[in-house]
């Protein structure tokens, strides 16, 4: 668009015998981040919001890396498609905000819309300078262990950038900055003897995980021919699993179209890409022209990835290196800053051409901590190592490598950089116990979850107040108003119980014939885990054929601390279990899925997976409780946990309360500049970004409309259409009040109003 006073001018420049330099700009900032995948993006936003100037350098036209529209891999982490025992395990902080926003705008999983969500989040931050289509090409150092600047070049505007900062973060995937800076790194698998990892692969395994390229098809309603390019793979039988291809599967569901594990995945990426293109076009030729898929006649090849999605290349060394035992044993780290929960997921080096299964996945019984010391270089004193180059062995990398785990961990680098910039520190200094406590505090303040750590925040004024509510949930029953479930597999209800005797539970079943009902009471061997691996008691009942039979389950068991227990109704196809449509924060129903059985001593455990069916399925079991289940108290809002773990950790209002209200009362007036509220956006929902659609664009547990009032009833703030987890309200001028009220006026669904946390700061 032509603008006023913008008159094109002629440029004429004579011959020069010297080499012309490109246009060069110098940019000074507090932090330079190279790599705009989810990890680098979340680090940049976190650092910018913490008050420092950030330059984010991305060599592609969009953000997101493997999650972008250029690759189209669904972003996943500890929830693992909800196919493990990690309940309420979606990552928190900025990456949660991005996922929730994407669901709100894009529940269909359109990768182009996800691009816009990421770009909007970044360009909305005044403290971020975003350089797209800009590749880091060289590093300069002020001395052997300190980076001074990164040189980057943008081919689109033919401009070279000299990027100076006291701190750098390499989130580039291959580690272009860390490599040139001289940081210690590894490629390939360690031996079993180096770290005692029993799952460390043998020599026959190969070296690395490969790359993948995905494709999408589209039905246009009329016949479409396909003439394969000359380079398409012409012998589909070279792929041992070629019979797995069909017309109903595309995109990243074909993650196992993988190649390159025996090559140099840094310098031979173009070679790998061409081989993957040969495979993809050969597969499509097979689907279209083999005659085995008549329904492919009207399908066209809508999209093929232009760049491969990389899994593994260099891994750099930090002050600690995560290993298999950290994951499987859920080892504790004083400097934990985030968590993971994906399986240890290793692939055959020959990828799609291997006779072996596409992956070998082994889960832990719960989530594991990621230590801060894995997020910076042990050699380069001002360099954070983020994303998939973080400090981990090859085996541990099999779990840590997934995007949401990396994004969550890299938020710590962004926050740590802000601490360094403001206090004149270096990344290693933040690992000192007193400094890392402040880092953990500030991450948790903005919604991050760190297993085994509660937010210990003396500056939160709510901790010095008396907290009451207009009501709280006292769960006497889950009404019998849902569908009947044929017990083709075991079904369980997770219940948060208090210390003491387990409540007596009554369920209702229909018996199609004379049969026996078996119920088990289970719990997890670790209080904060959600694997029902301990059977406390089994009850059996002989039933005559008939409908609406109530069964009294009195397990007569004590627990010595509050925790989740599992009431498991075991498989019996002759029974129909009555379910409830009631949804409540902190309650989940599960079904038995499968059992993990290691084939040899590889350092992992055998246990069962009990997983939640996705909404609109997954109804709770219709039940009555005697005595009622408690634990939904208003005081939970300042207990330091903002999601269900071993307890609900939320204030939940009585469903009969038409106008739920939380009341925070101080002895004397307080000066309040900002308020943070944390709502329930269903941390158990995986929120895959592409391919898999979702039943809702808002989570039914979230509070939609609320307002804050002072002691005189004056409205201080009102939000009418909330769908996010974390709401931060900043006042133009500090308010003075001895009382703060939170009125919950409307929820997004039918679940009773709930609030995980309320923070008030001067």
XYZ file of N, CA and C in Angstrom, residues 492-610:
357
model
N -13.124 -47.072 36.854
C -12.767 -46.624 38.203
C -13.146 -45.175 38.408
N -13.429 -44.850 39.642
C -13.673 -43.468 40.051
C -12.555 -43.034 40.982
N -11.865 -41.944 40.622
C -10.867 -41.360 41.509
C -11.565 -40.461 42.520
N -11.241 -40.649 43.795
C -11.883 -39.887 44.860
C -10.826 -39.267 45.770
N -10.934 -37.965 46.050
C -10.018 -37.324 46.996
C -10.540 -37.519 48.418
N -9.846 -38.304 49.211
C -10.332 -38.602 50.559
C -9.405 -37.973 51.583
N -9.976 -37.677 52.741
C -9.224 -37.093 53.832
C -8.642 -38.190 54.721
N -7.729 -37.796 55.553
C -7.132 -38.737 56.503
C -8.223 -39.377 57.362
N -8.119 -40.670 57.540
C -9.095 -41.392 58.356
C -9.741 -42.518 57.576
N -11.003 -42.810 57.876
C -11.699 -43.933 57.264
C -12.228 -43.550 55.890
N -12.053 -44.456 54.953
C -12.573 -44.246 53.602
C -14.101 -44.228 53.655
N -14.741 -43.246 53.036
C -16.211 -43.222 53.069
C -16.821 -44.479 52.456
N -17.987 -44.832 52.958
C -18.765 -45.902 52.353
C -19.349 -45.383 51.047
N -19.278 -46.188 50.008
C -19.692 -45.781 48.667
C -20.821 -46.684 48.201
N -21.841 -46.089 47.605
C -22.937 -46.860 47.024
C -22.985 -46.606 45.528
N -23.014 -47.687 44.754
C -23.120 -47.588 43.306
C -24.385 -48.302 42.851
N -24.751 -48.114 41.585
C -25.937 -48.761 41.027
C -25.557 -49.473 39.739
N -26.019 -50.715 39.599
C -25.727 -51.501 38.399
C -26.995 -52.188 37.911
N -26.991 -52.532 36.627
C -27.978 -53.440 36.045
C -27.267 -54.743 35.723
N -27.847 -55.861 36.142
C -27.280 -57.176 35.836
C -28.109 -57.815 34.731
N -27.463 -58.158 33.619
C -28.141 -58.776 32.488
C -28.424 -60.252 32.732
N -27.731 -60.836 33.738
C -27.903 -62.243 34.108
C -27.391 -62.408 35.520
N -27.645 -63.561 36.110
C -27.045 -63.852 37.406
C -25.529 -63.793 37.251
N -24.878 -63.041 38.112
C -23.445 -62.821 37.925
C -22.807 -62.374 39.225
N -21.543 -62.042 39.159
C -20.793 -61.569 40.329
C -20.155 -60.219 40.006
N -20.267 -59.283 40.938
C -19.605 -57.988 40.837
C -18.379 -57.992 41.736
N -17.272 -57.510 41.195
C -16.044 -57.373 41.978
C -15.626 -55.907 41.999
N -15.374 -55.394 43.185
C -14.912 -54.011 43.352
C -13.618 -54.016 44.145
N -12.685 -53.184 43.714
C -11.405 -53.066 44.405
C -11.200 -51.624 44.851
N -10.624 -51.466 46.027
C -10.157 -50.158 46.481
C -8.654 -50.125 46.280
N -8.193 -49.149 45.522
C -6.768 -49.047 45.221
C -6.251 -47.656 45.570
N -4.935 -47.562 45.679
C -4.268 -46.268 45.776
C -2.915 -46.381 45.095
N -2.233 -45.273 44.991
C -0.907 -45.272 44.395
C 0.156 -45.476 45.463
N 1.223 -46.161 45.088
C 2.313 -46.399 46.037
C 3.043 -45.108 46.405
N 2.944 -44.075 45.557
C 3.454 -42.745 45.893
C 2.273 -41.796 45.947
N 2.205 -41.003 46.987
C 1.027 -40.180 47.241
C 0.711 -39.240 46.087
N 1.731 -38.670 45.449
C 1.496 -37.701 44.385
C 1.347 -38.339 43.013
N 1.504 -39.660 42.926
C 1.278 -40.351 41.663
C -0.194 -40.727 41.518
N -0.557 -41.153 40.315
C -1.934 -41.561 40.058
C -1.987 -42.904 39.337
N -1.007 -43.750 39.640
C -1.032 -45.133 39.171
C -1.642 -45.989 40.270
N -2.796 -46.604 40.029
C -3.448 -47.403 41.088
C -2.787 -48.767 41.249
N -1.565 -48.769 41.764
C -0.753 -49.984 41.793
C -0.803 -50.721 43.121
N -1.554 -50.226 44.102
C -1.690 -50.894 45.398
C -3.163 -51.237 45.623
N -3.467 -52.520 45.737
C -4.837 -52.963 46.024
C -5.008 -53.053 47.533
N -5.873 -52.214 48.082
C -6.103 -52.203 49.528
C -7.104 -53.269 49.952
N -8.153 -53.445 49.137
C -9.174 -54.428 49.513
C -10.029 -54.759 48.299
N -10.518 -55.992 48.259
C -11.411 -56.452 47.203
C -12.725 -56.921 47.817
N -13.836 -56.485 47.238
C -15.168 -56.920 47.657
C -15.845 -57.617 46.482
N -16.626 -58.669 46.791
C -17.352 -59.403 45.753
C -18.801 -59.578 46.177
N -19.694 -59.458 45.188
C -21.127 -59.568 45.458
C -21.758 -60.453 44.388
N -22.535 -61.441 44.831
C -23.316 -62.256 43.907
C -24.634 -61.552 43.636
N -24.951 -61.371 42.361
C -26.139 -60.615 41.959
C -27.057 -61.484 41.116
N -28.354 -61.334 41.368
C -29.356 -61.923 40.479
C -29.621 -60.948 39.341
N -30.122 -61.476 38.231
C -30.453 -60.608 37.102
C -31.471 -59.561 37.537
N -31.269 -58.320 37.061
C -32.201 -57.262 37.421
C -31.579 -55.890 37.285
N -32.431 -54.884 37.142
C -31.979 -53.513 36.944
C -31.966 -52.739 38.257
N -31.240 -51.619 38.253
C -31.235 -50.641 39.350
C -30.901 -51.266 40.699
N -29.867 -52.061 40.724
C -29.445 -52.698 41.976
C -28.376 -51.828 42.644
N -28.626 -51.405 43.856
C -27.655 -50.598 44.594
C -26.720 -51.519 45.370
N -25.428 -51.199 45.284
C -24.389 -52.001 45.928
C -23.656 -51.113 46.915
N -23.618 -51.548 48.146
C -22.960 -50.795 49.213
C -21.517 -51.263 49.327
N -20.579 -50.390 49.017
C -19.158 -50.734 49.066
C -18.548 -50.140 50.332
N -18.457 -50.964 51.341
C -17.844 -50.541 52.600
C -16.483 -51.226 52.698
N -15.452 -50.503 52.281
C -14.125 -51.113 52.239
C -13.477 -51.183 53.615
N -13.992 -50.401 54.578
C -13.504 -50.455 55.951
C -11.976 -50.298 56.008
N -11.495 -49.235 55.352
C -10.059 -48.997 55.286
C -9.730 -47.605 55.806
N -8.534 -47.467 56.376
C -8.032 -46.191 56.860
C -6.881 -45.730 55.975
N -6.773 -44.414 55.796
C -5.581 -43.837 55.173
C -4.986 -42.838 56.152
N -3.656 -42.762 56.164
C -2.993 -41.944 57.186
C -2.760 -40.501 56.748
N -3.142 -40.161 55.513
C -3.048 -38.788 55.032
C -4.009 -38.621 53.869
N -4.379 -37.381 53.605
C -5.282 -37.136 52.491
C -4.610 -37.544 51.187
N -5.414 -38.119 50.279
C -4.864 -38.623 49.033
C -5.996 -39.071 48.121
N -5.651 -39.436 46.899
C -6.635 -40.019 45.996
C -6.673 -41.534 46.183
N -7.892 -42.061 46.178
C -8.089 -43.502 46.095
C -8.911 -43.794 44.846
N -8.901 -45.048 44.444
C -9.570 -45.479 43.224
C -10.574 -46.571 43.575
N -11.841 -46.307 43.323
C -12.864 -47.342 43.470
C -13.019 -47.980 42.094
N -12.537 -49.205 41.964
C -12.448 -49.889 40.673
C -13.531 -50.961 40.582
N -14.380 -50.848 39.579
C -15.389 -51.861 39.315
C -14.843 -52.714 38.177
N -14.600 -53.981 38.471
C -13.835 -54.806 37.556
C -14.691 -55.303 36.387
N -14.019 -55.732 35.371
C -14.655 -56.138 34.116
C -15.710 -57.218 34.322
N -16.868 -57.002 33.720
C -17.936 -58.007 33.707
C -18.960 -57.582 32.657
N -18.931 -58.186 31.452
C -19.843 -57.761 30.379
C -21.316 -57.937 30.723
N -21.617 -58.693 31.767
C -23.014 -58.882 32.151
C -23.549 -57.729 32.985
N -22.695 -56.766 33.315
C -23.109 -55.654 34.171
C -23.125 -54.340 33.397
N -24.061 -53.463 33.771
C -24.136 -52.099 33.276
C -24.010 -51.168 34.476
N -22.980 -50.342 34.460
C -22.708 -49.431 35.567
C -23.397 -48.104 35.307
N -24.113 -47.575 36.309
C -24.792 -46.287 36.174
C -23.777 -45.158 36.338
N -23.807 -44.228 35.407
C -22.883 -43.091 35.418
C -23.630 -41.797 35.692
N -22.841 -40.737 35.949
C -23.393 -39.429 36.290
C -22.901 -38.386 35.298
N -23.752 -37.442 34.936
C -23.346 -36.342 34.068
C -22.643 -35.230 34.834
N -22.612 -35.316 36.149
C -21.983 -34.266 36.956
C -20.471 -34.260 36.742
N -19.941 -33.082 36.458
C -18.493 -32.877 36.356
C -18.069 -31.968 37.498
N -16.994 -32.336 38.173
C -16.543 -31.593 39.349
C -15.027 -31.477 39.300
N -14.511 -30.297 39.587
C -13.064 -30.111 39.687
C -12.466 -31.136 40.643
N -11.431 -31.827 40.190
C -10.736 -32.780 41.050
C -11.280 -34.185 41.015
N -12.337 -34.433 40.242
C -12.878 -35.786 40.116
C -12.654 -36.286 38.697
N -12.260 -37.554 38.571
C -12.049 -38.163 37.268
C -12.478 -39.626 37.306
N -13.034 -40.081 36.195
C -13.301 -41.497 36.001
C -12.281 -42.047 35.019
N -11.870 -43.283 35.227
C -10.832 -43.920 34.426
C -11.307 -45.285 33.949
N -10.701 -45.752 32.868
C -10.929 -47.128 32.456
C -9.589 -47.827 32.301
N -9.577 -49.119 32.585
C -8.352 -49.888 32.393
C -8.038 -49.940 30.909
N -6.755 -49.663 30.563
C -6.357 -49.665 29.164
C -5.459 -50.853 28.846
N -4.311 -50.919 29.515
C -3.384 -52.017 29.245
C -2.385 -52.111 30.389
N -1.508 -53.105 30.300
C -0.470 -53.285 31.308
C 0.893 -53.167 30.647
N 1.793 -52.429 31.280
C 3.178 -52.343 30.817
C 3.964 -53.510 31.386
N 4.554 -54.317 30.512
C 5.322 -55.485 30.935
C 6.687 -55.447 30.266
N 7.731 -55.055 30.979
C 9.069 -55.067 30.375
C 9.450 -56.480 29.937
N 10.075 -56.565 28.767
C 10.438 -57.868 28.219
C 11.712 -58.427 28.839
N 12.456 -57.581 29.538
C 13.645 -58.011 30.263
C 13.962 -56.919 31.276
N 15.059 -57.075 31.990
C 15.446 -56.072 32.990
C 16.046 -54.868 32.282
N 15.175 -53.918 31.943
C 15.626 -52.695 31.260
C 15.454 -51.478 32.159
N 15.234 -51.702 33.447
C 15.182 -50.587 34.380
C 13.864 -49.871 34.441
N 12.779 -50.498 33.989
C 11.450 -49.912 34.092
C 10.538 -50.892 34.812
N 9.396 -50.384 35.296
C 8.506 -51.182 36.119
C 7.311 -51.700 35.325
N 6.771 -52.818 35.808
C 5.511 -53.330 35.278
C 4.366 -52.719 36.085
N 3.347 -52.207 35.406
C 2.168 -51.687 36.086
C 1.063 -51.485 35.068
N -0.129 -51.166 35.580
C -1.305 -51.013 34.735
C -1.547 -49.548 34.393
N -2.118 -49.327 33.208
C -2.556 -47.998 32.809
C -4.076 -47.914 32.965
N -4.513 -46.917 33.741
C -5.927 -46.585 33.890
C -6.077 -45.152 33.389
